[in-house]
Structures are given as structure tokens and as C-alpha cells.
């Protein structure tokens, strides 16, 4: 992934040196396991572990490009240069994919742990945001049109619940790829017994793949990258909502805008939701990674290498992108400017139309048929809709012009429907469900 969208932690994890270090650890673990079986002298395994050094990535690349045209062979050749006669025991009974796939699993597990840590930080910020705005009234919108009142805290609660599901998806995906294999070129353990595989996997914090070919089957990696893409989609949903609510005509929330920050090279007034837009754009990239991982499932026979080239981009790229997106989303929500007064004004700007359902129910309670009540409220709402700047109680005023309504309802009975309190009634319960405790009772 390009540096612009790479966090320092992921850059270090997916560096070439980190990859070669993990390959070496797989090799050394396999040597130790064979020494325990008596197949390799213990003193040899000890000497190799003491002397083996993570090779210089540039040196490995040079050997690969000039001589071997095979990265694992180049790696082994460079590592062996400092081992003397003991080098003949290195890579004993192993195939390239035994090393690469097992090491990849180690790196994916570590990458997932970074993702989970960052997601937990985002969840904490999101819960704090929901808590602060549990009673902040705003217009709930469906199809982009005002529907009924909600609280901003309850809106954020849906983000929390979705992120929690995403967290579970990451946990499941981590387990799916937490497997290693040392079953040889076609998965039949012709050169090393399953006990060596089990020993190596235990040392590395992995599980043995119960049935592998030359490779770990790629349904695991498809599951993994798809899970990352779903979490990215959740971040995209949050970012899309921030972008929508930041529009000039709405302007209920706003991304952090630092002193000296520039929104446009030509228009000095611009304050654009660029970070949220970046999250949306990168989510599209992650979905592309998921498609590629799904395409990698079907390999010829026990293995071909159609997956190998793209996985060098997709696996590191997907985890790196998601880590960056999680961090950026956290920064947006931590510094989000919320305008409760603007939310209230926008809510009232439609003349009480957001209370049409309550008014409908009140008319039915007072004796009108549901069909007649719906028609009366719809007529009044249509009239209010055409008003340029309707008063907050315009819906009630229009209804009182209808003789059929006046025949069953008094003005006070309809005005009671404009009280937003019922829409706040279960805010505490909703937030409690997503891990945001109820406010403590005020001491009397």
C-alpha cells in the first residue's frame, strides 16, 4: 500500500524484513521440531538458531533477480551463507508453501490484532459520542426526507451495534486464517510427519490445517478479506452519514477542521468532509480486494500460483487500508462538531410534519376511521409542504381548518402531538443495549 494510506504499525508488520524474519522463524521451528524427534542433532538446531540472522531484504532481492528467480530459494541461499555445514539441515523436508503459508498466517493474526485494537478505540470514542448526545433531538430521515424525530445518540447507537458485529467478524476471520501447514508439496506428509507440523504450529500460535494440499486452501483467505471488506462498509456508512449531515443546507455535524487547513485552492470558504470521503473511497478498494480473494479459491489441482502474485498486494493491502480507515474514522468522530441547535431548527423547519404519525394516531383514538384520518393529515401536510417558511405548528393549524377534524378533536389535543418527549422515551434503553450505561441518578 502507498505510504499515504499506511499506518506505521502496519508498515512495520508488512515490511520485507518482517516477512523474512517470520519465514526464518518457521524454518527454525521446523528444525527444532525435528531435533526433538532425533532427526537432526540437537547441537545443530541450537547452533543454527544462534547463528541464523534475518537476511538483508536487498540482498535477497538481488539474489532472486540475478540468480534464482524464486524468492524462497533466494532467502534460503542468503540465510545459509552464515551457517556453514549446518546449512544442509535448513528447510529439511519442507516445501516453499509450507514456509510461506505458515508465515502468512502468523502475519495475518498479528495484523488482525492491530485491527481489533484500533476498532476497540473507535468503539470507545463512538460510545462517548452517543452518551453525550443521547437526548440531542434531530430529524430522522428516510430516503433523504425528514421522517420522525430521533436523537443523535440513538443514530450513533446503530453505528456501535454494527461495529460490534464487525468486531466479531474480525475475531472469526482471525480464527479462520490461524492455521499453518507443513504437509509438503501435495499435502501427503511424505517427508515430514504431522507431528512436526503440530509442533511448529504450536510454537507459532497456530492450528494445523486438518487437510491441506501444497497450500492452505484459499476459502480461509476469502473469508478473511471479505470480513475486512464488511467492516470497511460499516465505516463507509458512518462516513456517508457525516458527509450527508455536513451539507451546507443541513450542517448538523462537521468534521474536524484544523487551523490553517485548506478546503479548496480556489474557494477560501470551503470546509469539505475530505476524511469521510477518503474512507468511502478506500472502502471501494477493499471491496475490490475481497473480489480478488474470492477469485483465489479455485486453483488447479493441488496448487497453481495464480493467487501468489495478487496476495502480495491484497493481504497486506486490505489489512493496511482497514487499519488506516479505522484510525481516520476515530479521529473524525473524536473531533466531530455537533450542532444541536441546528438540528432542532431543521426539525422544526417542516412545520410539524415529523409528527404526522402521532397526529394520525390521535385522530383515530378520538373516533375517526384510520382511512379518513390519514386522508385529513395528508391533505394538511401537503399544504404545509408548499409553505415557504412554515411555523413549527403549521400542521396543526392546517388540520384545524378541516371541519371533519374539528368535529372530533380540540386544538389542545392536537398540539400535544407536537411534544418530542415520546421520541426520547427509550433513548437510555437503546444506548444501554450497545454498552452505553444509563446516566447516574442525580442525588437529591
JSON list of C-alpha atoms in Angstrom, two decimals, residues 248-398:
[
{"chain": "A", "resi": 248, "resn": "UNK", "atom": "CA", "xyz": [-24.49, 23.29, 3.71]},
{"chain": "A", "resi": 249, "resn": "UNK", "atom": "CA", "xyz": [-28.29, 23.07, 3.68]},
{"chain": "A", "resi": 250, "resn": "UNK", "atom": "CA", "xyz": [-28.25, 20.67, 6.66]},
{"chain": "A", "resi": 251, "resn": "UNK", "atom": "CA", "xyz": [-24.99, 21.40, 8.50]},
{"chain": "A", "resi": 252, "resn": "UNK", "atom": "CA", "xyz": [-25.83, 19.45, 11.64]},
{"chain": "A", "resi": 253, "resn": "UNK", "atom": "CA", "xyz": [-22.36, 17.94, 12.06]},
{"chain": "A", "resi": 254, "resn": "UNK", "atom": "CA", "xyz": [-18.94, 18.83, 10.74]},
{"chain": "A", "resi": 255, "resn": "UNK", "atom": "CA", "xyz": [-15.64, 17.03, 10.50]},
{"chain": "A", "resi": 256, "resn": "UNK", "atom": "CA", "xyz": [-12.72, 18.49, 12.47]},
{"chain": "A", "resi": 257, "resn": "UNK", "atom": "CA", "xyz": [-11.12, 21.35, 10.55]},
{"chain": "A", "resi": 258, "resn": "UNK", "atom": "CA", "xyz": [-7.67, 22.31, 11.78]},
{"chain": "A", "resi": 259, "resn": "UNK", "atom": "CA", "xyz": [-6.28, 25.82, 11.94]},
{"chain": "A", "resi": 260, "resn": "UNK", "atom": "CA", "xyz": [-4.55, 26.53, 8.64]},
{"chain": "A", "resi": 261, "resn": "UNK", "atom": "CA", "xyz": [-6.30, 23.66, 6.85]},
{"chain": "A", "resi": 262, "resn": "UNK", "atom": "CA", "xyz": [-7.32, 24.37, 3.26]},
{"chain": "A", "resi": 263, "resn": "UNK", "atom": "CA", "xyz": [-10.57, 23.16, 1.75]},
{"chain": "A", "resi": 264, "resn": "UNK", "atom": "CA", "xyz": [-10.06, 24.43, -1.77]},
{"chain": "A", "resi": 265, "resn": "UNK", "atom": "CA", "xyz": [-7.28, 26.03, -3.79]},
{"chain": "A", "resi": 266, "resn": "UNK", "atom": "CA", "xyz": [-9.79, 28.48, -5.25]},
{"chain": "A", "resi": 267, "resn": "UNK", "atom": "CA", "xyz": [-12.63, 28.92, -2.72]},
{"chain": "A", "resi": 268, "resn": "UNK", "atom": "CA", "xyz": [-11.39, 30.05, 0.69]},
{"chain": "A", "resi": 269, "resn": "UNK", "atom": "CA", "xyz": [-14.72, 29.36, 2.40]},
{"chain": "A", "resi": 270, "resn": "UNK", "atom": "CA", "xyz": [-14.71, 25.62, 1.70]},
{"chain": "A", "resi": 271, "resn": "UNK", "atom": "CA", "xyz": [-14.70, 23.15, 4.61]},
{"chain": "A", "resi": 272, "resn": "UNK", "atom": "CA", "xyz": [-15.12, 19.79, 2.95]},
{"chain": "A", "resi": 273, "resn": "UNK", "atom": "CA", "xyz": [-15.62, 16.37, 4.61]},
{"chain": "A", "resi": 274, "resn": "UNK", "atom": "CA", "xyz": [-12.44, 15.09, 2.99]},
{"chain": "A", "resi": 275, "resn": "UNK", "atom": "CA", "xyz": [-11.58, 12.44, 5.57]},
{"chain": "A", "resi": 276, "resn": "UNK", "atom": "CA", "xyz": [-15.02, 10.87, 5.38]},
{"chain": "A", "resi": 277, "resn": "UNK", "atom": "CA", "xyz": [-14.83, 10.95, 1.59]},
{"chain": "A", "resi": 278, "resn": "UNK", "atom": "CA", "xyz": [-11.44, 9.25, 1.79]},
{"chain": "A", "resi": 279, "resn": "UNK", "atom": "CA", "xyz": [-12.93, 6.48, 3.93]},
{"chain": "A", "resi": 280, "resn": "UNK", "atom": "CA", "xyz": [-15.68, 5.97, 1.35]},
{"chain": "A", "resi": 281, "resn": "UNK", "atom": "CA", "xyz": [-13.18, 5.79, -1.49]},
{"chain": "A", "resi": 282, "resn": "UNK", "atom": "CA", "xyz": [-10.91, 3.32, 0.29]},
{"chain": "A", "resi": 283, "resn": "UNK", "atom": "CA", "xyz": [-13.89, 1.13, 1.16]},
{"chain": "A", "resi": 284, "resn": "UNK", "atom": "CA", "xyz": [-14.36, 0.64, -2.56]},
{"chain": "A", "resi": 285, "resn": "UNK", "atom": "CA", "xyz": [-10.75, -0.53, -2.79]},
{"chain": "A", "resi": 286, "resn": "UNK", "atom": "CA", "xyz": [-11.29, -3.03, -0.01]},
{"chain": "A", "resi": 287, "resn": "UNK", "atom": "CA", "xyz": [-14.32, -4.50, -1.76]},
{"chain": "A", "resi": 288, "resn": "UNK", "atom": "CA", "xyz": [-12.05, -5.00, -4.76]},
{"chain": "A", "resi": 289, "resn": "UNK", "atom": "CA", "xyz": [-9.60, -6.88, -2.54]},
{"chain": "A", "resi": 290, "resn": "UNK", "atom": "CA", "xyz": [-12.46, -9.12, -1.40]},
{"chain": "A", "resi": 291, "resn": "UNK", "atom": "CA", "xyz": [-13.36, -9.95, -5.00]},
{"chain": "A", "resi": 292, "resn": "UNK", "atom": "CA", "xyz": [-9.74, -10.89, -5.70]},
{"chain": "A", "resi": 293, "resn": "UNK", "atom": "CA", "xyz": [-9.58, -13.10, -2.61]},
{"chain": "A", "resi": 294, "resn": "UNK", "atom": "CA", "xyz": [-12.77, -14.86, -3.68]},
{"chain": "A", "resi": 295, "resn": "UNK", "atom": "CA", "xyz": [-11.29, -15.49, -7.12]},
{"chain": "A", "resi": 296, "resn": "UNK", "atom": "CA", "xyz": [-8.27, -17.15, -5.49]},
{"chain": "A", "resi": 297, "resn": "UNK", "atom": "CA", "xyz": [-10.30, -20.06, -4.12]},
{"chain": "A", "resi": 298, "resn": "UNK", "atom": "CA", "xyz": [-10.22, -22.14, -7.31]},
{"chain": "A", "resi": 299, "resn": "UNK", "atom": "CA", "xyz": [-6.66, -23.27, -8.01]},
{"chain": "A", "resi": 300, "resn": "UNK", "atom": "CA", "xyz": [-5.61, -26.08, -10.36]},
{"chain": "A", "resi": 301, "resn": "UNK", "atom": "CA", "xyz": [-5.11, -29.43, -8.68]},
{"chain": "A", "resi": 302, "resn": "UNK", "atom": "CA", "xyz": [-3.05, -29.21, -5.53]},
{"chain": "A", "resi": 303, "resn": "UNK", "atom": "CA", "xyz": [-1.93, -25.70, -6.38]},
{"chain": "A", "resi": 304, "resn": "UNK", "atom": "CA", "xyz": [-1.00, -23.18, -9.03]},
{"chain": "A", "resi": 305, "resn": "UNK", "atom": "CA", "xyz": [0.38, -19.69, -8.40]},
{"chain": "A", "resi": 306, "resn": "UNK", "atom": "CA", "xyz": [-2.43, -17.52, -9.79]},
{"chain": "A", "resi": 307, "resn": "UNK", "atom": "CA", "xyz": [-3.10, -16.41, -6.21]},
{"chain": "A", "resi": 308, "resn": "UNK", "atom": "CA", "xyz": [0.52, -15.75, -5.29]},
{"chain": "A", "resi": 309, "resn": "UNK", "atom": "CA", "xyz": [1.11, -12.50, -7.14]},
{"chain": "A", "resi": 310, "resn": "UNK", "atom": "CA", "xyz": [-2.08, -10.75, -6.12]},
{"chain": "A", "resi": 311, "resn": "UNK", "atom": "CA", "xyz": [-1.90, -11.90, -2.48]},
{"chain": "A", "resi": 312, "resn": "UNK", "atom": "CA", "xyz": [1.32, -9.97, -2.10]},
{"chain": "A", "resi": 313, "resn": "UNK", "atom": "CA", "xyz": [-0.85, -6.90, -2.64]},
{"chain": "A", "resi": 314, "resn": "UNK", "atom": "CA", "xyz": [-4.27, -7.95, -1.35]},
{"chain": "A", "resi": 315, "resn": "UNK", "atom": "CA", "xyz": [-3.49, -9.40, 2.07]},
{"chain": "A", "resi": 316, "resn": "UNK", "atom": "CA", "xyz": [-1.14, -6.68, 3.24]},
{"chain": "A", "resi": 317, "resn": "UNK", "atom": "CA", "xyz": [-3.12, -4.03, 1.39]},
{"chain": "A", "resi": 318, "resn": "UNK", "atom": "CA", "xyz": [-6.51, -4.94, 2.83]},
{"chain": "A", "resi": 319, "resn": "UNK", "atom": "CA", "xyz": [-5.30, -5.03, 6.43]},
{"chain": "A", "resi": 320, "resn": "UNK", "atom": "CA", "xyz": [-3.32, -1.82, 5.98]},
{"chain": "A", "resi": 321, "resn": "UNK", "atom": "CA", "xyz": [-6.24, 0.03, 4.42]},
{"chain": "A", "resi": 322, "resn": "UNK", "atom": "CA", "xyz": [-8.67, -1.05, 7.11]},
{"chain": "A", "resi": 323, "resn": "UNK", "atom": "CA", "xyz": [-6.27, -0.07, 9.88]},
{"chain": "A", "resi": 324, "resn": "UNK", "atom": "CA", "xyz": [-5.90, 3.38, 8.32]},
{"chain": "A", "resi": 325, "resn": "UNK", "atom": "CA", "xyz": [-9.68, 3.71, 7.84]},
{"chain": "A", "resi": 326, "resn": "UNK", "atom": "CA", "xyz": [-10.40, 2.74, 11.44]},
{"chain": "A", "resi": 327, "resn": "UNK", "atom": "CA", "xyz": [-7.92, 5.31, 12.70]},
{"chain": "A", "resi": 328, "resn": "UNK", "atom": "CA", "xyz": [-9.25, 8.07, 10.47]},
{"chain": "A", "resi": 329, "resn": "UNK", "atom": "CA", "xyz": [-12.87, 7.34, 11.40]},
{"chain": "A", "resi": 330, "resn": "UNK", "atom": "CA", "xyz": [-11.91, 7.52, 15.06]},
{"chain": "A", "resi": 331, "resn": "UNK", "atom": "CA", "xyz": [-10.27, 10.89, 14.51]},
{"chain": "A", "resi": 332, "resn": "UNK", "atom": "CA", "xyz": [-13.36, 12.20, 12.74]},
{"chain": "A", "resi": 333, "resn": "UNK", "atom": "CA", "xyz": [-15.75, 11.08, 15.47]},
{"chain": "A", "resi": 334, "resn": "UNK", "atom": "CA", "xyz": [-13.45, 12.19, 18.29]},
{"chain": "A", "resi": 335, "resn": "UNK", "atom": "CA", "xyz": [-13.39, 15.72, 16.90]},
{"chain": "A", "resi": 336, "resn": "UNK", "atom": "CA", "xyz": [-16.86, 15.80, 15.36]},
{"chain": "A", "resi": 337, "resn": "UNK", "atom": "CA", "xyz": [-18.62, 19.14, 15.73]},
{"chain": "A", "resi": 338, "resn": "UNK", "atom": "CA", "xyz": [-22.28, 18.53, 16.50]},
{"chain": "A", "resi": 339, "resn": "UNK", "atom": "CA", "xyz": [-24.75, 21.44, 16.33]},
{"chain": "A", "resi": 340, "resn": "UNK", "atom": "CA", "xyz": [-27.81, 20.58, 18.47]},
{"chain": "A", "resi": 341, "resn": "UNK", "atom": "CA", "xyz": [-29.43, 23.96, 17.79]},
{"chain": "A", "resi": 342, "resn": "UNK", "atom": "CA", "xyz": [-29.16, 23.48, 14.05]},
{"chain": "A", "resi": 343, "resn": "UNK", "atom": "CA", "xyz": [-30.64, 20.01, 14.44]},
{"chain": "A", "resi": 344, "resn": "UNK", "atom": "CA", "xyz": [-33.58, 21.47, 16.33]},
{"chain": "A", "resi": 345, "resn": "UNK", "atom": "CA", "xyz": [-34.13, 24.24, 13.77]},
{"chain": "A", "resi": 346, "resn": "UNK", "atom": "CA", "xyz": [-34.05, 21.76, 10.90]},
{"chain": "A", "resi": 347, "resn": "UNK", "atom": "CA", "xyz": [-36.51, 19.56, 12.76]},
{"chain": "A", "resi": 348, "resn": "UNK", "atom": "CA", "xyz": [-38.92, 22.45, 13.19]},
{"chain": "A", "resi": 349, "resn": "UNK", "atom": "CA", "xyz": [-38.43, 23.78, 9.67]},
{"chain": "A", "resi": 350, "resn": "UNK", "atom": "CA", "xyz": [-41.05, 21.45, 8.19]},
{"chain": "A", "resi": 351, "resn": "UNK", "atom": "CA", "xyz": [-43.89, 22.84, 10.27]},
{"chain": "A", "resi": 352, "resn": "UNK", "atom": "CA", "xyz": [-44.56, 19.81, 12.41]},
{"chain": "A", "resi": 353, "resn": "UNK", "atom": "CA", "xyz": [-44.72, 17.28, 9.56]},
{"chain": "A", "resi": 354, "resn": "UNK", "atom": "CA", "xyz": [-42.41, 14.96, 11.52]},
{"chain": "A", "resi": 355, "resn": "UNK", "atom": "CA", "xyz": [-45.28, 14.46, 13.99]},
{"chain": "A", "resi": 356, "resn": "UNK", "atom": "CA", "xyz": [-47.80, 13.36, 11.35]},
{"chain": "A", "resi": 357, "resn": "UNK", "atom": "CA", "xyz": [-47.89, 9.76, 12.59]},
{"chain": "A", "resi": 358, "resn": "UNK", "atom": "CA", "xyz": [-48.71, 10.82, 16.15]},
{"chain": "A", "resi": 359, "resn": "UNK", "atom": "CA", "xyz": [-51.42, 13.16, 14.87]},
{"chain": "A", "resi": 360, "resn": "UNK", "atom": "CA", "xyz": [-52.85, 10.36, 12.75]},
{"chain": "A", "resi": 361, "resn": "UNK", "atom": "CA", "xyz": [-52.99, 8.03, 15.76]},
{"chain": "A", "resi": 362, "resn": "UNK", "atom": "CA", "xyz": [-54.58, 10.73, 17.94]},
{"chain": "A", "resi": 363, "resn": "UNK", "atom": "CA", "xyz": [-57.38, 11.30, 15.41]},
{"chain": "A", "resi": 364, "resn": "UNK", "atom": "CA", "xyz": [-58.06, 7.58, 15.29]},
{"chain": "A", "resi": 365, "resn": "UNK", "atom": "CA", "xyz": [-58.18, 7.48, 19.10]},
{"chain": "A", "resi": 366, "resn": "UNK", "atom": "CA", "xyz": [-60.69, 10.34, 19.02]},
{"chain": "A", "resi": 367, "resn": "UNK", "atom": "CA", "xyz": [-63.05, 8.43, 16.74]},
{"chain": "A", "resi": 368, "resn": "UNK", "atom": "CA", "xyz": [-62.07, 8.97, 13.11]},
{"chain": "A", "resi": 369, "resn": "UNK", "atom": "CA", "xyz": [-61.55, 5.97, 10.89]},
{"chain": "A", "resi": 370, "resn": "UNK", "atom": "CA", "xyz": [-57.93, 5.37, 10.03]},
{"chain": "A", "resi": 371, "resn": "UNK", "atom": "CA", "xyz": [-58.63, 5.98, 6.36]},
{"chain": "A", "resi": 372, "resn": "UNK", "atom": "CA", "xyz": [-60.32, 9.32, 6.98]},
{"chain": "A", "resi": 373, "resn": "UNK", "atom": "CA", "xyz": [-57.67, 10.38, 9.49]},
{"chain": "A", "resi": 374, "resn": "UNK", "atom": "CA", "xyz": [-54.86, 9.51, 7.09]},
{"chain": "A", "resi": 375, "resn": "UNK", "atom": "CA", "xyz": [-56.52, 11.49, 4.28]},
{"chain": "A", "resi": 376, "resn": "UNK", "atom": "CA", "xyz": [-57.05, 14.53, 6.53]},
{"chain": "A", "resi": 377, "resn": "UNK", "atom": "CA", "xyz": [-53.45, 14.56, 7.78]},
{"chain": "A", "resi": 378, "resn": "UNK", "atom": "CA", "xyz": [-52.12, 14.02, 4.28]},
{"chain": "A", "resi": 379, "resn": "UNK", "atom": "CA", "xyz": [-54.13, 16.97, 2.93]},
{"chain": "A", "resi": 380, "resn": "UNK", "atom": "CA", "xyz": [-52.90, 19.22, 5.70]},
{"chain": "A", "resi": 381, "resn": "UNK", "atom": "CA", "xyz": [-49.32, 18.00, 5.24]},
{"chain": "A", "resi": 382, "resn": "UNK", "atom": "CA", "xyz": [-49.47, 18.71, 1.51]},
{"chain": "A", "resi": 383, "resn": "UNK", "atom": "CA", "xyz": [-50.49, 22.28, 2.23]},
{"chain": "A", "resi": 384, "resn": "UNK", "atom": "CA", "xyz": [-47.71, 22.75, 4.78]},
{"chain": "A", "resi": 385, "resn": "UNK", "atom": "CA", "xyz": [-45.23, 21.24, 2.33]},
{"chain": "A", "resi": 386, "resn": "UNK", "atom": "CA", "xyz": [-45.90, 24.12, -0.07]},
{"chain": "A", "resi": 387, "resn": "UNK", "atom": "CA", "xyz": [-45.38, 26.84, 2.54]},
{"chain": "A", "resi": 388, "resn": "UNK", "atom": "CA", "xyz": [-42.08, 28.69, 2.18]},
{"chain": "A", "resi": 389, "resn": "UNK", "atom": "CA", "xyz": [-41.34, 29.05, 5.91]},
{"chain": "A", "resi": 390, "resn": "UNK", "atom": "CA", "xyz": [-43.95, 27.17, 7.86]},
{"chain": "A", "resi": 391, "resn": "UNK", "atom": "CA", "xyz": [-44.37, 27.79, 11.57]},
{"chain": "A", "resi": 392, "resn": "UNK", "atom": "CA", "xyz": [-43.39, 24.88, 13.83]},
{"chain": "A", "resi": 393, "resn": "UNK", "atom": "CA", "xyz": [-47.10, 24.18, 14.44]},
{"chain": "A", "resi": 394, "resn": "UNK", "atom": "CA", "xyz": [-48.23, 24.63, 10.83]},
{"chain": "A", "resi": 395, "resn": "UNK", "atom": "CA", "xyz": [-49.54, 21.06, 10.56]},
{"chain": "A", "resi": 396, "resn": "UNK", "atom": "CA", "xyz": [-51.91, 21.55, 13.49]},
{"chain": "A", "resi": 397, "resn": "UNK", "atom": "CA", "xyz": [-53.10, 24.90, 12.13]},
{"chain": "A", "resi": 398, "resn": "UNK", "atom": "CA", "xyz": [-53.92, 23.37, 8.77]}
]
